mmCIF file of C-alpha atoms and ligand atoms in Angstrom:
data_model
loop_
_atom_site.group_PDB
_atom_site.id
_atom_site.type_symbol
_atom_site.label_atom_id
_atom_site.label_comp_id
_atom_site.label_asym_id
_atom_site.label_seq_id
_atom_site.Cartn_x
_atom_site.Cartn_y
_atom_site.Cartn_z
ATOM 1 C CA MET U 46 100.224 77.517 74.870
ATOM 2 C CA GLN U 47 102.489 79.363 76.798
ATOM 3 C CA PHE U 48 104.418 78.116 79.687
ATOM 4 C CA LYS U 49 106.316 79.361 82.898
ATOM 5 C CA LYS U 50 108.918 77.152 84.829
ATOM 6 C CA ILE U 51 108.523 77.959 88.425
ATOM 7 C CA ASN U 52 110.201 76.905 91.511
ATOM 8 C CA PHE U 53 107.970 76.447 94.186
ATOM 9 C CA SER U 54 110.584 75.938 96.679
ATOM 10 C CA LYS U 55 111.032 80.278 95.909
ATOM 11 C CA TYR U 56 107.839 80.832 94.917
ATOM 12 C CA SER U 57 105.558 79.066 97.268
ATOM 13 C CA SER U 58 105.429 81.037 100.841
ATOM 14 C CA ILE U 59 105.857 78.317 102.493
ATOM 15 C CA LYS U 60 108.660 77.137 100.416
ATOM 16 C CA ILE U 61 108.070 73.578 99.241
ATOM 17 C CA GLY U 62 108.053 72.051 95.908
ATOM 18 C CA SER U 63 109.983 71.385 92.950
ATOM 19 C CA THR U 64 110.229 73.227 89.495
ATOM 20 C CA LEU U 65 106.898 72.283 87.402
ATOM 21 C CA GLU U 66 105.467 74.112 84.059
ATOM 22 C CA VAL U 67 102.781 76.010 84.813
ATOM 23 C CA ALA U 68 100.638 77.529 81.808
ATOM 24 C CA LEU U 69 99.453 80.788 81.057
ATOM 25 C CA LEU U 70 96.338 82.002 80.891
ATOM 26 C CA ASN U 71 95.517 84.769 78.419
ATOM 27 C CA GLU U 72 92.880 85.993 76.037
ATOM 28 C CA THR U 73 94.172 83.917 72.925
ATOM 29 C CA ASN U 74 94.124 80.785 75.499
ATOM 30 C CA ILE U 75 91.079 81.016 77.945
ATOM 31 C CA SER U 76 90.594 77.289 78.075
ATOM 32 C CA PHE U 77 91.027 76.165 82.018
ATOM 33 C CA GLN U 78 89.647 72.661 81.572
ATOM 34 C CA GLY U 79 92.194 70.094 83.498
ATOM 35 C CA TYR U 80 94.264 72.465 85.159
ATOM 36 C CA PHE U 81 94.678 73.989 88.639
ATOM 37 C CA LEU U 82 94.750 77.473 88.842
ATOM 38 C CA ILE U 83 97.027 78.783 91.395
ATOM 39 C CA GLY U 84 97.845 82.791 92.029
ATOM 40 C CA SER U 85 101.027 83.667 94.418
ATOM 41 C CA CYS U 86 100.618 80.411 96.618
ATOM 42 C CA ASN U 87 100.583 82.037 99.738
ATOM 43 C CA ASN U 88 97.875 79.500 100.506
ATOM 44 C CA THR U 89 98.936 76.188 99.066
ATOM 45 C CA LEU U 90 101.026 73.512 99.939
ATOM 46 C CA ILE U 91 102.616 71.755 96.442
ATOM 47 C CA GLY U 92 102.575 68.346 96.818
ATOM 48 C CA ASN U 93 105.110 65.442 95.216
ATOM 49 C CA ASN U 94 102.141 64.660 92.531
ATOM 50 C CA PRO U 95 100.869 68.017 91.937
ATOM 51 C CA PRO U 96 98.428 67.880 89.429
ATOM 52 C CA LYS U 97 98.483 70.415 86.020
ATOM 53 C CA LEU U 98 98.487 73.545 86.975
ATOM 54 C CA MET U 99 98.152 77.622 85.165
ATOM 55 C CA MET U 100 98.176 81.093 86.405
ATOM 56 C CA LEU U 101 96.626 84.300 84.616
ATOM 57 C CA SER U 102 99.399 86.009 82.545
ATOM 58 C CA LYS U 103 100.864 89.319 83.243
ATOM 59 C CA LYS U 104 97.910 90.755 81.091
ATOM 60 C CA TYR U 105 95.431 90.689 84.067
ATOM 61 C CA ASP U 106 98.664 92.868 86.368
ATOM 62 C CA TYR U 107 96.694 96.457 86.331
ATOM 63 C CA ILE U 108 94.746 98.753 88.511
ATOM 64 C CA LYS U 109 92.281 101.133 86.952
ATOM 65 C CA ILE U 110 89.330 103.418 87.723
ATOM 66 C CA GLU U 111 86.556 103.852 85.558
ATOM 67 C CA ASN U 112 82.774 104.455 86.182
ATOM 68 C CA ASN U 113 82.947 105.236 89.819
ATOM 69 C CA LEU U 114 84.499 101.953 90.486
ATOM 70 C CA LEU U 115 88.187 100.337 90.617
ATOM 71 C CA HIS U 116 88.736 97.775 88.547
ATOM 72 C CA ILE U 117 91.611 95.389 89.911
ATOM 73 C CA GLY U 118 93.276 92.040 87.676
ATOM 74 C CA GLY U 119 92.897 88.697 89.240
ATOM 75 C CA ALA U 120 96.992 89.099 88.742
ATOM 76 C CA THR U 121 97.278 91.859 90.930
ATOM 77 C CA PRO U 122 99.306 91.436 93.813
ATOM 78 C CA SER U 123 97.878 92.776 97.078
ATOM 79 C CA GLY U 124 101.143 95.211 97.797
ATOM 80 C CA LYS U 125 100.671 96.990 94.908
ATOM 81 C CA VAL U 126 96.885 97.496 95.274
ATOM 82 C CA ALA U 127 97.724 98.523 99.139
ATOM 83 C CA SER U 128 100.325 101.470 97.625
ATOM 84 C CA PHE U 129 97.679 102.606 94.426
ATOM 85 C CA CYS U 130 95.386 102.677 97.649
ATOM 86 C CA LYS U 131 97.684 105.052 99.835
ATOM 87 C CA LYS U 132 98.626 106.586 96.529
ATOM 88 C CA ASN U 133 95.369 108.005 95.619
ATOM 89 C CA ASN U 134 93.634 108.303 99.050
ATOM 90 C CA ILE U 135 91.075 105.310 98.518
ATOM 91 C CA ALA U 136 89.959 103.862 101.565
ATOM 92 C CA ASN U 137 88.749 99.887 102.440
ATOM 93 C CA PHE U 138 91.720 98.527 101.232
ATOM 94 C CA GLU U 139 94.341 99.291 103.976
ATOM 95 C CA PHE U 140 93.995 95.556 105.390
ATOM 96 C CA LEU U 141 95.944 94.266 102.023
ATOM 97 C CA SER U 142 99.018 95.545 103.023
ATOM 98 C CA HIS U 143 99.545 93.238 105.430
ATOM 99 C CA LEU U 144 97.797 90.343 103.598
ATOM 100 C CA PRO U 145 99.862 88.177 101.077
ATOM 101 C CA GLY U 146 98.145 87.149 97.599
ATOM 102 C CA LYS U 147 96.939 88.321 94.278
ATOM 103 C CA MET U 148 93.290 89.237 93.449
ATOM 104 C CA GLY U 149 91.727 86.316 92.024
ATOM 105 C CA GLY U 150 93.160 84.449 95.102
ATOM 106 C CA LEU U 151 92.394 86.793 97.682
ATOM 107 C CA VAL U 152 88.794 87.000 96.099
ATOM 108 C CA PHE U 153 88.335 83.224 95.480
ATOM 109 C CA MET U 154 89.370 82.854 99.299
ATOM 110 C CA ASN U 155 86.907 85.743 100.405
ATOM 111 C CA ALA U 156 90.397 86.685 102.279
ATOM 112 C CA GLY U 157 90.455 88.818 105.341
ATOM 113 C CA LEU U 158 91.544 89.875 108.698
ATOM 114 C CA LYS U 159 88.818 89.751 111.097
ATOM 115 C CA GLU U 160 85.660 91.749 109.564
ATOM 116 C CA TYR U 161 87.828 93.638 107.230
ATOM 117 C CA GLU U 162 87.223 90.903 104.210
ATOM 118 C CA ILE U 163 87.499 91.216 100.166
ATOM 119 C CA PHE U 164 84.046 90.886 99.550
ATOM 120 C CA ASN U 165 83.266 93.280 101.773
ATOM 121 C CA THR U 166 83.179 96.099 99.381
ATOM 122 C CA LEU U 167 83.346 93.870 96.718
ATOM 123 C CA VAL U 168 80.536 94.594 93.558
ATOM 124 C CA ASN U 169 81.283 92.459 90.780
ATOM 125 C CA ILE U 170 83.762 89.653 88.850
ATOM 126 C CA ARG U 171 84.751 88.481 85.385
ATOM 127 C CA THR U 172 85.650 85.459 85.054
ATOM 128 C CA THR U 173 86.469 83.205 81.717
ATOM 129 C CA SER U 174 82.770 83.256 80.990
ATOM 130 C CA SER U 175 80.725 86.024 82.162
ATOM 131 C CA ILE U 176 80.408 89.123 84.859
ATOM 132 C CA LYS U 177 79.401 87.864 88.260
ATOM 133 C CA GLN U 178 77.205 89.935 90.627
ATOM 134 C CA LYS U 179 78.092 89.505 94.157
ATOM 135 C CA SER U 180 74.590 88.679 94.867
ATOM 136 C CA GLU U 181 75.159 85.609 92.296
ATOM 137 C CA ILE U 182 78.225 84.546 94.451
ATOM 138 C CA ASN U 183 77.732 82.599 97.546
ATOM 139 C CA PHE U 184 80.454 83.104 100.163
ATOM 140 C CA GLY U 185 81.590 83.251 103.394
ATOM 141 C CA TYR U 186 84.133 83.001 105.844
ATOM 142 C CA ARG U 187 87.253 81.858 103.525
ATOM 143 C CA PHE U 188 84.998 80.279 100.839
ATOM 144 C CA THR U 189 83.479 81.338 97.940
ATOM 145 C CA ASP U 190 81.590 78.756 95.144
ATOM 146 C CA ILE U 191 83.489 80.255 92.149
ATOM 147 C CA ASN U 192 84.335 77.425 89.992
ATOM 148 C CA GLU U 193 86.086 80.042 87.417
ATOM 149 C CA PRO U 194 88.856 81.875 86.812
ATOM 150 C CA ILE U 195 88.590 85.006 87.922
ATOM 151 C CA LEU U 196 90.474 88.070 85.497
ATOM 152 C CA GLU U 197 89.437 90.672 87.149
ATOM 153 C CA ALA U 198 87.300 92.381 90.653
ATOM 154 C CA SER U 199 85.999 95.649 90.577
ATOM 155 C CA PHE U 200 84.593 97.394 94.277
ATOM 156 C CA GLU U 201 82.761 100.287 95.626
ATOM 157 C CA LEU U 202 85.246 103.255 95.175
ATOM 158 C CA SER U 203 85.470 105.813 98.142
ATOM 159 C CA TYR U 204 88.494 108.097 99.220
ATOM 160 C CA GLY U 205 89.805 108.296 102.754
ATOM 161 C CA TYR U 206 92.801 106.209 103.629
ATOM 162 C CA ASP U 207 93.318 105.204 107.252
ATOM 163 C CA THR U 208 96.698 104.795 108.169
ATOM 164 C CA THR U 209 95.217 104.309 111.895
ATOM 165 C CA LYS U 210 93.802 100.869 110.285
ATOM 166 C CA VAL U 211 97.623 100.148 109.079
ATOM 167 C CA GLU U 212 98.763 99.993 112.704
ATOM 168 C CA MET U 213 95.992 98.266 113.511
ATOM 169 C CA PHE U 214 96.473 95.487 111.018
ATOM 170 C CA LYS U 215 100.422 95.388 111.267
ATOM 171 C CA LYS U 216 99.405 94.660 115.296
ATOM 172 C CA MET U 217 96.953 92.139 114.574
ATOM 173 C CA ARG U 218 100.404 90.402 112.906
ATOM 174 C CA SER U 219 102.395 90.814 115.584
ATOM 175 C CA ASN U 220 101.746 87.310 116.942
ATOM 176 C CA GLN U 221 102.472 85.297 114.055
ATOM 177 C CA PRO U 222 105.542 83.765 113.087
ATOM 178 C CA SER U 223 107.646 85.311 110.250
ATOM 179 C CA THR U 224 108.948 82.223 109.404
ATOM 180 C CA PRO U 225 107.743 80.617 106.390
ATOM 181 C CA SER U 226 104.115 79.202 106.188
ATOM 182 C CA ALA U 227 101.028 79.430 103.752
ATOM 183 C CA GLY U 228 99.356 81.445 106.767
ATOM 184 C CA SER U 229 96.660 79.576 108.881
ATOM 185 C CA CYS U 230 96.597 75.395 108.333
ATOM 186 C CA PHE U 231 93.228 75.089 109.592
ATOM 187 C CA LYS U 232 90.098 76.813 108.905
ATOM 188 C CA ASN U 233 88.238 78.052 113.029
ATOM 189 C CA PRO U 234 85.719 75.851 113.690
ATOM 190 C CA LEU U 235 82.611 77.616 114.152
ATOM 191 C CA GLY U 236 82.962 79.204 117.750
ATOM 192 C CA ASP U 237 86.517 77.804 118.310
ATOM 193 C CA TYR U 238 90.059 78.371 117.189
ATOM 194 C CA ALA U 239 91.869 76.006 115.288
ATOM 195 C CA GLY U 240 95.170 77.118 117.324
ATOM 196 C CA ARG U 241 93.543 76.864 120.415
ATOM 197 C CA LEU U 242 92.593 73.117 119.648
ATOM 198 C CA ILE U 243 96.217 71.959 118.576
ATOM 199 C CA GLU U 244 97.934 73.562 121.419
ATOM 200 C CA ALA U 245 94.943 71.874 123.618
ATOM 201 C CA VAL U 246 95.941 68.245 122.118
ATOM 202 C CA GLY U 247 99.777 69.231 123.068
ATOM 203 C CA LEU U 248 100.627 69.904 119.741
ATOM 204 C CA LYS U 249 101.985 73.414 119.721
ATOM 205 C CA GLY U 250 105.583 73.204 119.061
ATOM 206 C CA LYS U 251 105.536 69.831 117.688
ATOM 207 C CA ARG U 252 108.013 69.546 114.536
ATOM 208 C CA ALA U 253 108.458 66.611 111.944
ATOM 209 C CA GLY U 254 111.752 67.609 110.373
ATOM 210 C CA ASP U 255 112.044 71.290 109.284
ATOM 211 C CA MET U 256 108.307 71.647 109.869
ATOM 212 C CA GLU U 257 106.589 72.921 112.949
ATOM 213 C CA PHE U 258 103.119 74.022 114.631
ATOM 214 C CA SER U 259 105.032 77.137 114.899
ATOM 215 C CA ASN U 260 105.071 77.863 118.711
ATOM 216 C CA VAL U 261 104.675 81.352 118.076
ATOM 217 C CA HIS U 262 100.856 80.903 117.233
ATOM 218 C CA ALA U 263 99.711 76.648 116.998
ATOM 219 C CA ASN U 264 97.759 77.369 113.461
ATOM 220 C CA PHE U 265 100.681 78.825 111.840
ATOM 221 C CA LEU U 266 102.298 75.220 110.136
ATOM 222 C CA VAL U 267 106.055 76.838 109.064
ATOM 223 C CA ASN U 268 109.238 75.651 107.619
ATOM 224 C CA HIS U 269 112.581 76.342 109.317
ATOM 225 C CA GLY U 270 114.272 75.963 106.209
ATOM 226 C CA ASN U 271 113.883 72.362 104.394
ATOM 227 C CA GLY U 272 110.590 70.909 105.320
ATOM 228 C CA THR U 273 109.150 68.812 103.233
ATOM 229 C CA PHE U 274 105.396 68.060 101.602
ATOM 230 C CA ASP U 275 105.552 64.560 103.530
ATOM 231 C CA ASP U 276 106.521 65.968 106.737
ATOM 232 C CA ALA U 277 103.848 69.056 106.237
ATOM 233 C CA ILE U 278 100.926 66.061 105.463
ATOM 234 C CA PHE U 279 102.414 63.829 108.319
ATOM 235 C CA LEU U 280 101.581 67.073 110.999
ATOM 236 C CA ILE U 281 98.647 67.680 109.606
ATOM 237 C CA GLN U 282 97.236 64.309 109.818
ATOM 238 C CA GLU U 283 98.255 64.005 113.319
ATOM 239 C CA VAL U 284 96.614 67.438 114.646
ATOM 240 C CA GLN U 285 93.515 66.342 112.958
ATOM 241 C CA ILE U 286 93.288 62.519 114.262
ATOM 242 C CA ARG U 287 94.071 64.110 117.700
ATOM 243 C CA VAL U 288 91.826 66.855 117.287
ATOM 244 C CA TYR U 289 88.896 64.886 116.517
ATOM 245 C CA LYS U 290 90.063 62.154 118.813
ATOM 246 C CA GLU U 291 89.775 64.459 121.851
ATOM 247 C CA PHE U 292 87.169 66.816 120.467
ATOM 248 C CA ALA U 293 85.061 65.267 118.220
ATOM 249 C CA ILE U 294 85.878 68.319 115.849
ATOM 250 C CA TRP U 295 87.245 67.662 112.019
ATOM 251 C CA LEU U 296 89.610 70.317 111.303
ATOM 252 C CA GLU U 297 89.512 71.582 108.142
ATOM 253 C CA CYS U 298 92.380 72.531 105.884
ATOM 254 C CA GLU U 299 92.875 76.122 104.839
ATOM 255 C CA ILE U 300 95.657 75.758 102.799
ATOM 256 C CA GLU U 301 94.670 74.170 99.467
ATOM 257 C CA ILE U 302 97.077 70.899 99.425
ATOM 258 C CA LEU U 303 97.575 70.684 95.762
ATOM 259 C CA ASP U 304 98.736 66.684 95.042
ATOM 260 C CA ILE U 305 96.383 64.197 93.447
ATOM 261 C CA ASN U 306 96.387 61.584 96.159
ATOM 262 C CA TYR U 307 95.184 64.302 98.467
ATOM 263 C CA MET U 308 92.372 66.754 96.689
ATOM 264 C CA GLY U 309 88.924 65.613 96.776
ATOM 265 C CA LYS U 310 86.086 63.759 98.294
ATOM 266 C CA ASP U 311 88.456 60.524 99.252
ATOM 267 C CA SER U 312 91.252 62.482 100.631
ATOM 268 C CA PRO U 313 92.702 61.014 103.900
ATOM 269 C CA LEU U 314 92.867 64.886 104.912
ATOM 270 C CA LYS U 315 88.727 64.575 104.514
ATOM 271 C CA LYS U 316 86.389 62.882 107.433
HETATM 272 C C1 FAD B 270 101.973 84.922 106.633
HETATM 273 C C2 FAD B 270 100.568 84.527 105.728
HETATM 274 C C3 FAD B 270 99.240 84.972 106.380
HETATM 275 C C4 FAD B 270 98.242 84.830 106.326
HETATM 276 N N1 FAD B 270 97.461 85.559 106.591
HETATM 277 C C5 FAD B 270 95.854 85.650 106.284
HETATM 278 C C6 FAD B 270 94.866 86.199 106.638
HETATM 279 O O1 FAD B 270 95.304 86.630 107.904
HETATM 280 N N2 FAD B 270 93.972 85.974 106.316
HETATM 281 C C7 FAD B 270 93.434 85.333 105.404
HETATM 282 O O2 FAD B 270 92.239 85.156 104.836
HETATM 283 N N3 FAD B 270 94.169 84.726 104.460
HETATM 284 C C8 FAD B 270 95.509 84.773 105.035
HETATM 285 N N4 FAD B 270 96.873 84.433 104.222
HETATM 286 C C9 FAD B 270 96.340 83.079 103.000
HETATM 287 C C10 FAD B 270 96.617 84.251 102.101
HETATM 288 O O3 FAD B 270 97.113 85.072 102.431
HETATM 289 C C11 FAD B 270 95.375 84.311 101.022
HETATM 290 O O4 FAD B 270 94.420 82.439 101.034
HETATM 291 C C12 FAD B 270 95.314 84.993 99.722
HETATM 292 O O5 FAD B 270 94.157 85.058 99.225
HETATM 293 C C13 FAD B 270 96.285 83.454 98.723
HETATM 294 O O6 FAD B 270 96.262 84.298 97.437
HETATM 295 P P1 FAD B 270 97.035 83.879 96.152
HETATM 296 O O7 FAD B 270 97.183 84.529 94.982
HETATM 297 O O8 FAD B 270 98.050 83.249 97.014
HETATM 298 O O9 FAD B 270 96.260 82.225 96.117
HETATM 299 P P2 FAD B 270 96.701 80.912 95.842
HETATM 300 O O10 FAD B 270 97.574 80.653 96.691
HETATM 301 O O11 FAD B 270 98.080 80.778 94.691
HETATM 302 O O12 FAD B 270 95.430 80.165 95.819
HETATM 303 C C14 FAD B 270 94.519 80.184 96.555
HETATM 304 C C15 FAD B 270 92.998 79.601 96.522
HETATM 305 O O13 FAD B 270 92.704 80.296 94.974
HETATM 306 C C16 FAD B 270 92.529 79.784 93.840
HETATM 307 N N5 FAD B 270 92.444 81.088 92.819
HETATM 308 C C17 FAD B 270 93.845 81.742 92.837
HETATM 309 N N6 FAD B 270 94.105 82.754 91.678
HETATM 310 C C18 FAD B 270 92.532 82.559 91.349
HETATM 311 C C19 FAD B 270 91.701 82.957 90.064
HETATM 312 N N7 FAD B 270 92.332 83.996 89.312
HETATM 313 N N8 FAD B 270 90.776 82.639 89.963
HETATM 314 C C20 FAD B 270 90.415 81.542 90.762
HETATM 315 N N9 FAD B 270 90.834 81.335 91.979
HETATM 316 C C21 FAD B 270 91.860 81.594 92.198
HETATM 317 C C22 FAD B 270 92.934 78.564 93.651
HETATM 318 O O14 FAD B 270 92.574 77.922 92.847
HETATM 319 C C23 FAD B 270 93.300 78.380 95.522
HETATM 320 O O15 FAD B 270 92.177 77.319 95.377
HETATM 321 C C24 FAD B 270 98.000 84.508 104.861
HETATM 322 C C25 FAD B 270 98.976 83.904 104.083
HETATM 323 C C26 FAD B 270 100.202 83.865 104.717
HETATM 324 C C27 FAD B 270 101.565 83.090 103.805
#
């Protein structure tokens, strides 16, 4: 098996984690059992005791048009897709110019901005075992039931790249911090906003070491430089407990916590 050394304090968007050996998934090595799959770690917090990690090899970084569909490899970065669509006048992917991640992670999370979600124009995915049509996948807000590595995603192809949408997505980002983070820390509970609840319990701007629930947008857990996993977990738990005590709402993490002590149904982060 091939491995790649990755320094997660540089690689992950929240800039936390040590240097770890990550197994590479390529065609000759398709067994992923026992590994946790990562993309570009824009939605991931690496812990002090991470599970064994795996990522798709460069082989899955491609974009092609075939049979009137757009086929995108699971390791293709969102920025590359956005540039390809701009260059080729392709519609519906403008939001990817402001949404970091690789195609596998974007599909697994059903990532999006407001009503613009990656599943909107998805046709099917190719996983390590089969091709799955969209109708065979359960998906919703930042959720899918996909339980295998996504090697490729195929989308409807329509033309008409819309620069006004790019401007609109840029504006949507303007109330969010530019300090390193992993995006929204908690999922919005039905009919409410995690940011509003964090602010309501007085934890907007709450800091532990270099980690902070941002003063700019309360649902962004930001790293001012030397933030640690322990500081991040302390703040996440503080918010969950305070919001639960005051509103009887348990905020579910949108960020994936990759630490064996905080994964699974017994995790202290799950009520
Ligand atoms: C500043 C900032 C702003 C953000 N704003 C938004 C936003 O507006 N909307 C939004 O939806 N998200 C947002 N995010 C989160 C992030 O962009 C998305 O969740 C994105 O989909 C993460 O992709 P990734 O490749 O980094 O995945 P990772 O963080 O590496 O992984 C996320 C999950 O995807 C799974 N996964 C990764 N690759 C694969 C694969 N090939 N096959 C199967 N599963 C896989 C992992 O197992 C993990 O469970 C933001 C993040 C940042 C840093």
